[in-house]
Amino acid sequence: ETLRDPNLRSKIRARIFFAYTSNQISCGQREVIKFLVQHKMVDVIVTTAGGIEEDIIKCFEPTYMGDFKLPGKELRKKGINRIGNLLVPNKNYCKFEDWMAPLISKMHDEQDEKWMEQAKLLVSNEGADEEEPIKPFSYTPSEFIARMGKEINNEESVLYWANKNDIPVFCPALTDGSVGDMIYFHSYKRPGFTLDIARDIRRINDLSVQSYGTGQIIIGGGLVKHHTCNANLMRNGADYSVYINTGHEFDGSDGGASPDEAISWGKIRITADPVKVCADATIVFPLIVSQTFAKDVEEWKESTKDCICWLPDGTV
């Protein structure tokens, strides 16, 4: 009934899910992504472990231009890692580990402190509630990532702006990289630190379901593409979708799967008019942003001012 008000309806906008693979942060695309997050032009982010840690690492040391054909054996001897035609010295990861290890220990302390509080409530029977029993506390991957953005406190960072603007960053494969290495090493020094992935899947799916409309901008394929599309499946599909990747259907990859295939699964609505841009994202995405989000930032901010994706009371 509330939505019959034409003034309210004029303020409704789609919730934008923005997904990208880690190579987009490793390369120069990071600055374009940061622009979107800094100006709150997207609402939900999905990325891989590299998309998390490479953003933080670049706050400490730069990534260098190299060549796709530099010999791996020689690079290994020099302590240099190759990402396509980019080069990352081992010292970059060492600085990241020096920063990350104390943060994991600190969050482990906070987790254990919370557990002790909960245990005391249970023993005293003050926390007894059959309808809402006390559940063991653990951070989720998205909360862990938000904390990284807060602690780095660097305006060059995508995660800094995501945390500052309350934009959740989801990474269901957070352990698949240097962050996972650090958690692995920490587990031998001090077992018991946990991350609750179940709460994150509920959170991203609820953000999809609790939206009057949704849009997807997905750079690359694999995990980030499927995780974003699967969240939108929960609401019978996204209303708007843009894929940017070079995958083809014949190779059997998730990136190669067409928008039409997603429609068959209910990940994109049958009423939608999705687009797939088959091109190098590092070339075309900055051009797309320049002619859309960045064309007139002040006008965009004014047009979206006070807009909503969902009423707080859940009115449908």
mmCIF file of C-alpha atoms in Angstrom:
data_model
loop_
_atom_site.group_PDB
_atom_site.id
_atom_site.type_symbol
_atom_site.label_atom_id
_atom_site.label_comp_id
_atom_site.label_asym_id
_atom_site.label_seq_id
_atom_site.Cartn_x
_atom_site.Cartn_y
_atom_site.Cartn_z
ATOM 1 C CA GLU A 1 0.000 0.000 0.000
ATOM 2 C CA THR A 2 2.846 2.374 0.862
ATOM 3 C CA LEU A 3 4.285 2.032 -2.634
ATOM 4 C CA ARG A 4 1.153 3.485 -4.210
ATOM 5 C CA ASP A 5 2.535 6.909 -3.303
ATOM 6 C CA PRO A 6 3.966 8.308 -6.600
ATOM 7 C CA ASN A 7 6.486 10.468 -4.740
ATOM 8 C CA LEU A 8 7.882 7.406 -2.981
ATOM 9 C CA ARG A 9 7.927 5.372 -6.183
ATOM 10 C CA SER A 10 9.963 8.092 -7.880
ATOM 11 C CA LYS A 11 12.662 7.586 -5.244
ATOM 12 C CA ILE A 12 13.061 3.844 -5.788
ATOM 13 C CA ARG A 13 16.204 2.705 -7.566
ATOM 14 C CA ALA A 14 17.896 -0.606 -8.278
ATOM 15 C CA ARG A 15 20.491 -2.003 -5.906
ATOM 16 C CA ILE A 16 23.722 -2.347 -7.897
ATOM 17 C CA PHE A 17 25.821 -5.499 -7.454
ATOM 18 C CA PHE A 18 29.370 -4.953 -8.712
ATOM 19 C CA ALA A 19 31.640 -7.962 -9.184
ATOM 20 C CA TYR A 20 35.215 -8.160 -10.432
ATOM 21 C CA THR A 21 38.066 -10.638 -10.463
ATOM 22 C CA SER A 22 41.375 -9.969 -8.698
ATOM 23 C CA ASN A 23 43.286 -9.016 -11.850
ATOM 24 C CA GLN A 24 41.197 -5.846 -12.059
ATOM 25 C CA ILE A 25 42.752 -4.672 -8.782
ATOM 26 C CA SER A 26 46.240 -5.878 -9.718
ATOM 27 C CA CYS A 27 46.158 -3.744 -12.863
ATOM 28 C CA GLY A 28 45.318 -0.075 -13.393
ATOM 29 C CA GLN A 29 41.583 -0.729 -13.132
ATOM 30 C CA ARG A 30 41.851 -0.308 -9.358
ATOM 31 C CA GLU A 31 41.573 3.461 -9.688
ATOM 32 C CA VAL A 32 38.384 3.188 -11.759
ATOM 33 C CA ILE A 33 36.854 0.800 -9.230
ATOM 34 C CA LYS A 34 37.882 3.101 -6.387
ATOM 35 C CA PHE A 35 36.105 6.006 -8.119
ATOM 36 C CA LEU A 36 32.807 4.082 -8.174
ATOM 37 C CA VAL A 37 33.113 3.020 -4.535
ATOM 38 C CA GLN A 38 34.296 6.432 -3.326
ATOM 39 C CA HIS A 39 31.231 8.104 -4.846
ATOM 40 C CA LYS A 40 28.842 5.370 -3.634
ATOM 41 C CA MET A 41 27.813 4.472 -7.170
ATOM 42 C CA VAL A 42 27.557 0.746 -6.361
ATOM 43 C CA ASP A 43 25.872 -0.939 -3.396
ATOM 44 C CA VAL A 44 27.332 -4.440 -3.103
ATOM 45 C CA ILE A 45 30.774 -5.740 -4.104
ATOM 46 C CA VAL A 46 31.821 -9.317 -4.850
ATOM 47 C CA THR A 47 35.458 -10.166 -5.526
ATOM 48 C CA THR A 48 38.109 -12.833 -5.019
ATOM 49 C CA ALA A 49 40.879 -13.061 -2.413
ATOM 50 C CA GLY A 50 43.345 -11.333 -4.735
ATOM 51 C CA GLY A 51 40.891 -8.474 -5.135
ATOM 52 C CA ILE A 52 41.110 -7.973 -1.373
ATOM 53 C CA GLU A 53 44.805 -8.377 -0.636
ATOM 54 C CA GLU A 54 46.188 -6.702 -3.774
ATOM 55 C CA ASP A 55 44.257 -3.555 -2.864
ATOM 56 C CA ILE A 56 45.936 -3.469 0.558
ATOM 57 C CA ILE A 57 49.369 -4.413 -0.803
ATOM 58 C CA LYS A 58 49.303 -1.479 -3.230
ATOM 59 C CA CYS A 59 48.970 0.830 -0.235
ATOM 60 C CA PHE A 60 52.460 -0.289 0.812
ATOM 61 C CA GLU A 61 54.353 -0.928 -2.430
ATOM 62 C CA PRO A 62 53.692 -0.530 -6.174
ATOM 63 C CA THR A 63 53.142 -3.233 -8.771
ATOM 64 C CA TYR A 64 55.475 -3.005 -11.789
ATOM 65 C CA MET A 65 54.966 -3.416 -15.518
ATOM 66 C CA GLY A 66 56.667 -6.463 -16.999
ATOM 67 C CA ASP A 67 55.999 -8.813 -19.882
ATOM 68 C CA PHE A 68 53.931 -11.950 -20.417
ATOM 69 C CA LYS A 69 56.987 -13.824 -21.636
ATOM 70 C CA LEU A 70 59.459 -13.133 -18.832
ATOM 71 C CA PRO A 71 60.904 -16.547 -17.786
ATOM 72 C CA GLY A 72 59.419 -17.857 -14.552
ATOM 73 C CA LYS A 73 62.657 -19.547 -13.474
ATOM 74 C CA GLU A 74 64.606 -16.289 -13.538
ATOM 75 C CA LEU A 75 61.848 -14.354 -11.803
ATOM 76 C CA ARG A 76 61.679 -16.983 -9.074
ATOM 77 C CA LYS A 77 65.410 -16.648 -8.390
ATOM 78 C CA LYS A 78 64.981 -12.885 -8.024
ATOM 79 C CA GLY A 79 61.971 -13.129 -5.709
ATOM 80 C CA ILE A 80 59.560 -11.638 -8.217
ATOM 81 C CA ASN A 81 56.036 -12.926 -8.879
ATOM 82 C CA ARG A 82 54.333 -12.425 -12.252
ATOM 83 C CA ILE A 83 50.648 -11.598 -12.718
ATOM 84 C CA GLY A 84 50.250 -11.658 -16.496
ATOM 85 C CA ASN A 85 52.477 -8.784 -17.598
ATOM 86 C CA LEU A 86 52.700 -7.327 -14.081
ATOM 87 C CA LEU A 87 55.462 -7.938 -11.544
ATOM 88 C CA VAL A 88 55.101 -8.088 -7.758
ATOM 89 C CA PRO A 89 58.266 -8.462 -5.634
ATOM 90 C CA ASN A 90 58.150 -10.797 -2.628
ATOM 91 C CA LYS A 91 58.789 -7.828 -0.340
ATOM 92 C CA ASN A 92 55.328 -6.511 -1.173
ATOM 93 C CA TYR A 93 53.758 -9.624 0.339
ATOM 94 C CA CYS A 94 56.133 -9.490 3.307
ATOM 95 C CA LYS A 95 54.912 -5.975 4.118
ATOM 96 C CA PHE A 96 51.327 -7.159 3.776
ATOM 97 C CA GLU A 97 51.990 -10.065 6.151
ATOM 98 C CA ASP A 98 53.646 -7.724 8.678
ATOM 99 C CA TRP A 99 50.458 -5.642 8.636
ATOM 100 C CA MET A 100 47.978 -8.542 8.486
ATOM 101 C CA ALA A 101 49.346 -10.824 11.222
ATOM 102 C CA PRO A 102 48.756 -8.396 14.126
ATOM 103 C CA LEU A 103 45.257 -7.628 12.807
ATOM 104 C CA ILE A 104 44.291 -11.322 12.788
ATOM 105 C CA SER A 105 45.639 -11.663 16.339
ATOM 106 C CA LYS A 106 43.671 -8.612 17.442
ATOM 107 C CA MET A 107 40.434 -9.912 15.902
ATOM 108 C CA HIS A 108 41.099 -13.313 17.499
ATOM 109 C CA ASP A 109 41.369 -11.549 20.879
ATOM 110 C CA GLU A 110 38.046 -9.820 20.227
ATOM 111 C CA GLN A 111 36.419 -13.091 19.214
ATOM 112 C CA ASP A 112 37.589 -14.872 22.382
ATOM 113 C CA GLU A 113 36.540 -11.932 24.551
ATOM 114 C CA LYS A 114 33.061 -12.108 23.050
ATOM 115 C CA TRP A 115 32.941 -15.853 23.627
ATOM 116 C CA MET A 116 33.838 -15.328 27.309
ATOM 117 C CA GLU A 117 31.050 -12.764 27.675
ATOM 118 C CA GLN A 118 28.570 -15.177 26.116
ATOM 119 C CA ALA A 119 29.759 -18.036 28.318
ATOM 120 C CA LYS A 120 29.273 -15.926 31.464
ATOM 121 C CA LEU A 121 25.734 -15.037 30.379
ATOM 122 C CA LEU A 122 24.891 -18.690 29.819
ATOM 123 C CA VAL A 123 26.323 -19.735 33.179
ATOM 124 C CA SER A 124 24.395 -16.989 34.972
ATOM 125 C CA ASN A 125 21.285 -17.892 32.951
ATOM 126 C CA GLU A 126 20.876 -14.221 31.991
ATOM 127 C CA GLY A 127 21.278 -15.086 28.345
ATOM 128 C CA ALA A 128 18.693 -17.861 28.351
ATOM 129 C CA ASP A 129 16.124 -17.156 25.666
ATOM 130 C CA GLU A 130 14.402 -20.036 23.904
ATOM 131 C CA GLU A 131 13.322 -17.847 20.986
ATOM 132 C CA GLU A 132 16.743 -16.220 20.447
ATOM 133 C CA PRO A 133 19.427 -18.403 22.028
ATOM 134 C CA ILE A 134 22.981 -17.075 22.270
ATOM 135 C CA LYS A 135 25.049 -18.170 19.284
ATOM 136 C CA PRO A 136 28.856 -18.443 19.351
ATOM 137 C CA PHE A 137 30.305 -15.227 17.947
ATOM 138 C CA SER A 138 32.506 -15.233 14.836
ATOM 139 C CA TYR A 139 33.352 -12.570 12.293
ATOM 140 C CA THR A 140 32.121 -13.098 8.746
ATOM 141 C CA PRO A 141 34.440 -12.700 5.747
ATOM 142 C CA SER A 142 32.660 -9.434 4.821
ATOM 143 C CA GLU A 143 33.146 -8.103 8.375
ATOM 144 C CA PHE A 144 36.777 -9.180 8.250
ATOM 145 C CA ILE A 145 37.215 -7.300 4.954
ATOM 146 C CA ALA A 146 35.460 -4.192 6.320
ATOM 147 C CA ARG A 147 37.890 -4.235 9.222
ATOM 148 C CA MET A 148 40.807 -4.355 6.790
ATOM 149 C CA GLY A 149 39.397 -1.274 5.056
ATOM 150 C CA LYS A 150 39.053 0.519 8.376
ATOM 151 C CA GLU A 151 42.540 -0.374 9.626
ATOM 152 C CA ILE A 152 44.383 0.490 6.383
ATOM 153 C CA ASN A 153 43.036 4.069 6.617
ATOM 154 C CA ASN A 154 44.362 4.951 3.165
ATOM 155 C CA GLU A 155 42.277 6.865 0.613
ATOM 156 C CA GLU A 156 44.010 5.059 -2.254
ATOM 157 C CA SER A 157 42.309 1.841 -1.151
ATOM 158 C CA VAL A 158 39.037 0.485 -2.543
ATOM 159 C CA LEU A 159 38.392 -1.272 0.770
ATOM 160 C CA TYR A 160 38.914 1.974 2.672
ATOM 161 C CA TRP A 161 36.098 3.638 0.730
ATOM 162 C CA ALA A 162 33.883 0.549 0.894
ATOM 163 C CA ASN A 163 34.121 0.578 4.687
ATOM 164 C CA LYS A 164 33.710 4.361 4.889
ATOM 165 C CA ASN A 165 30.585 4.267 2.695
ATOM 166 C CA ASP A 166 29.150 1.113 4.295
ATOM 167 C CA ILE A 167 29.337 -0.903 1.072
ATOM 168 C CA PRO A 168 29.645 -4.623 1.906
ATOM 169 C CA VAL A 169 32.417 -6.538 0.150
ATOM 170 C CA PHE A 170 31.790 -10.267 -0.213
ATOM 171 C CA CYS A 171 34.537 -12.785 -0.865
ATOM 172 C CA PRO A 172 33.380 -16.392 -0.392
ATOM 173 C CA ALA A 173 36.894 -17.633 -1.265
ATOM 174 C CA LEU A 174 38.762 -15.261 1.059
ATOM 175 C CA THR A 175 41.235 -17.980 2.083
ATOM 176 C CA ASP A 176 42.317 -18.553 -1.541
ATOM 177 C CA GLY A 177 45.338 -16.257 -1.412
ATOM 178 C CA SER A 178 47.737 -14.474 0.905
ATOM 179 C CA VAL A 179 44.989 -13.795 3.460
ATOM 180 C CA GLY A 180 44.399 -17.539 3.629
ATOM 181 C CA ASP A 181 48.131 -18.114 4.059
ATOM 182 C CA MET A 182 48.137 -15.717 7.008
ATOM 183 C CA ILE A 183 45.145 -17.435 8.618
ATOM 184 C CA TYR A 184 46.900 -20.789 8.067
ATOM 185 C CA PHE A 185 50.108 -19.601 9.743
ATOM 186 C CA HIS A 186 48.114 -18.034 12.579
ATOM 187 C CA SER A 187 46.279 -21.327 13.187
ATOM 188 C CA TYR A 188 49.553 -23.013 14.169
ATOM 189 C CA LYS A 189 50.564 -20.228 16.515
ATOM 190 C CA ARG A 190 47.094 -19.999 18.029
ATOM 191 C CA PRO A 191 44.243 -22.263 16.864
ATOM 192 C CA GLY A 192 40.608 -21.230 17.128
ATOM 193 C CA PHE A 193 40.080 -18.176 14.940
ATOM 194 C CA THR A 194 37.004 -18.723 12.756
ATOM 195 C CA LEU A 195 35.099 -16.924 10.015
ATOM 196 C CA ASP A 196 31.369 -17.524 9.560
ATOM 197 C CA ILE A 197 30.660 -17.919 5.850
ATOM 198 C CA ALA A 198 27.055 -18.980 6.518
ATOM 199 C CA ARG A 199 26.075 -15.524 7.795
ATOM 200 C CA ASP A 200 27.607 -13.952 4.694
ATOM 201 C CA ILE A 201 25.579 -16.050 2.264
ATOM 202 C CA ARG A 202 22.455 -15.023 4.147
ATOM 203 C CA ARG A 203 23.534 -11.375 4.085
ATOM 204 C CA ILE A 204 24.183 -11.161 0.336
ATOM 205 C CA ASN A 205 21.057 -13.135 -0.510
ATOM 206 C CA ASP A 206 18.948 -10.915 1.752
ATOM 207 C CA LEU A 207 20.362 -7.813 0.046
ATOM 208 C CA SER A 208 19.136 -9.279 -3.230
ATOM 209 C CA VAL A 209 15.715 -10.351 -1.971
ATOM 210 C CA GLN A 210 15.183 -7.080 -0.111
ATOM 211 C CA SER A 211 15.440 -4.948 -3.248
ATOM 212 C CA TYR A 212 12.692 -3.553 -5.461
ATOM 213 C CA GLY A 213 15.084 -3.866 -8.388
ATOM 214 C CA THR A 214 18.658 -5.047 -8.894
ATOM 215 C CA GLY A 215 21.400 -4.551 -11.430
ATOM 216 C CA GLN A 216 24.586 -6.540 -12.016
ATOM 217 C CA ILE A 217 27.883 -5.263 -13.396
ATOM 218 C CA ILE A 218 30.217 -8.238 -13.607
ATOM 219 C CA ILE A 219 33.811 -8.052 -14.822
ATOM 220 C CA GLY A 220 35.287 -11.490 -15.481
ATOM 221 C CA GLY A 221 33.864 -14.890 -14.661
ATOM 222 C CA GLY A 222 34.196 -17.790 -12.281
ATOM 223 C CA LEU A 223 33.367 -17.314 -8.623
ATOM 224 C CA VAL A 224 32.490 -13.593 -8.692
ATOM 225 C CA LYS A 225 30.112 -13.986 -11.608
ATOM 226 C CA HIS A 226 28.312 -17.015 -10.236
ATOM 227 C CA HIS A 227 28.111 -15.735 -6.650
ATOM 228 C CA THR A 228 26.525 -12.490 -7.831
ATOM 229 C CA CYS A 229 24.128 -14.190 -10.219
ATOM 230 C CA ASN A 230 23.180 -16.813 -7.632
ATOM 231 C CA ALA A 231 22.308 -14.116 -5.096
ATOM 232 C CA ASN A 232 20.008 -12.534 -7.690
ATOM 233 C CA LEU A 233 18.442 -15.913 -8.386
ATOM 234 C CA MET A 234 16.907 -15.630 -4.908
ATOM 235 C CA ARG A 235 14.668 -12.824 -6.192
ATOM 236 C CA ASN A 236 13.928 -14.546 -9.518
ATOM 237 C CA GLY A 237 16.713 -12.684 -11.324
ATOM 238 C CA ALA A 238 18.350 -9.306 -11.764
ATOM 239 C CA ASP A 239 16.463 -6.615 -13.670
ATOM 240 C CA TYR A 240 19.609 -5.273 -15.349
ATOM 241 C CA SER A 241 22.829 -7.091 -16.208
ATOM 242 C CA VAL A 242 26.101 -6.189 -17.903
ATOM 243 C CA TYR A 243 28.827 -8.808 -18.351
ATOM 244 C CA ILE A 244 32.338 -7.859 -19.451
ATOM 245 C CA ASN A 245 34.650 -10.769 -20.219
ATOM 246 C CA THR A 246 36.330 -12.676 -23.031
ATOM 247 C CA GLY A 247 34.918 -16.114 -22.230
ATOM 248 C CA HIS A 248 33.100 -18.149 -24.884
ATOM 249 C CA GLU A 249 30.374 -20.728 -24.425
ATOM 250 C CA PHE A 250 32.306 -23.529 -26.103
ATOM 251 C CA ASP A 251 35.030 -23.513 -23.436
ATOM 252 C CA GLY A 252 32.548 -24.539 -20.730
ATOM 253 C CA SER A 253 33.612 -21.763 -18.344
ATOM 254 C CA ASP A 254 31.308 -19.750 -16.114
ATOM 255 C CA GLY A 255 32.623 -16.589 -17.766
ATOM 256 C CA GLY A 256 31.636 -17.976 -21.152
ATOM 257 C CA ALA A 257 28.057 -18.614 -20.080
ATOM 258 C CA SER A 258 25.816 -16.113 -21.849
ATOM 259 C CA PRO A 259 23.194 -13.876 -20.217
ATOM 260 C CA ASP A 260 20.563 -15.993 -21.956
ATOM 261 C CA GLU A 261 21.821 -19.048 -20.077
ATOM 262 C CA ALA A 262 21.448 -17.081 -16.825
ATOM 263 C CA ILE A 263 17.828 -16.317 -17.764
ATOM 264 C CA SER A 264 17.143 -20.050 -17.960
ATOM 265 C CA TRP A 265 18.301 -20.385 -14.333
ATOM 266 C CA GLY A 266 16.340 -17.387 -13.097
ATOM 267 C CA LYS A 267 19.513 -15.405 -12.387
ATOM 268 C CA ILE A 268 18.406 -12.697 -14.813
ATOM 269 C CA ARG A 269 14.722 -11.898 -15.254
ATOM 270 C CA ILE A 270 12.959 -12.914 -18.435
ATOM 271 C CA THR A 271 11.841 -9.279 -18.834
ATOM 272 C CA ALA A 272 15.440 -7.998 -18.687
ATOM 273 C CA ASP A 273 17.523 -6.847 -21.632
ATOM 274 C CA PRO A 274 21.018 -7.982 -20.574
ATOM 275 C CA VAL A 275 24.255 -7.146 -22.380
ATOM 276 C CA LYS A 276 27.530 -9.008 -22.692
ATOM 277 C CA VAL A 277 30.577 -7.011 -23.793
ATOM 278 C CA CYS A 278 33.154 -9.450 -25.125
ATOM 279 C CA ALA A 279 36.331 -7.393 -24.756
ATOM 280 C CA ASP A 280 39.359 -6.652 -22.587
ATOM 281 C CA ALA A 281 37.823 -5.043 -19.496
ATOM 282 C CA THR A 282 40.914 -2.902 -18.861
ATOM 283 C CA ILE A 283 40.181 -1.151 -22.152
ATOM 284 C CA VAL A 284 36.397 -0.957 -22.255
ATOM 285 C CA PHE A 285 35.378 -0.554 -18.611
ATOM 286 C CA PRO A 286 37.072 2.850 -18.121
ATOM 287 C CA LEU A 287 35.322 3.993 -21.311
ATOM 288 C CA ILE A 288 31.961 2.704 -20.070
ATOM 289 C CA VAL A 289 32.398 4.452 -16.722
ATOM 290 C CA SER A 290 33.471 7.699 -18.397
ATOM 291 C CA GLN A 291 30.236 7.796 -20.398
ATOM 292 C CA THR A 292 27.918 6.726 -17.576
ATOM 293 C CA PHE A 293 28.782 7.095 -13.886
ATOM 294 C CA ALA A 294 31.540 9.672 -14.366
ATOM 295 C CA LYS A 295 29.909 11.764 -17.080
ATOM 296 C CA ASP A 296 28.329 14.147 -14.581
ATOM 297 C CA VAL A 297 29.012 13.115 -11.002
ATOM 298 C CA GLU A 298 27.092 15.983 -9.396
ATOM 299 C CA GLU A 299 24.021 15.346 -11.520
ATOM 300 C CA TRP A 300 24.202 11.635 -10.681
ATOM 301 C CA LYS A 301 24.426 12.403 -6.961
ATOM 302 C CA GLU A 302 21.477 14.767 -7.170
ATOM 303 C CA SER A 303 19.340 12.303 -9.135
ATOM 304 C CA THR A 304 19.975 9.522 -6.602
ATOM 305 C CA LYS A 305 19.692 11.674 -3.485
ATOM 306 C CA ASP A 306 17.325 10.166 -0.902
ATOM 307 C CA CYS A 307 16.639 7.197 -3.183
ATOM 308 C CA ILE A 308 15.879 3.807 -1.657
ATOM 309 C CA CYS A 309 16.367 0.199 -2.733
ATOM 310 C CA TRP A 310 14.069 -1.172 -0.030
ATOM 311 C CA LEU A 311 11.895 0.233 2.754
ATOM 312 C CA PRO A 312 13.390 -0.453 6.200
ATOM 313 C CA ASP A 313 10.171 -2.061 7.438
ATOM 314 C CA GLY A 314 10.186 -4.470 4.496
ATOM 315 C CA THR A 315 6.988 -3.096 2.951
ATOM 316 C CA VAL A 316 6.434 -4.718 -0.427
#
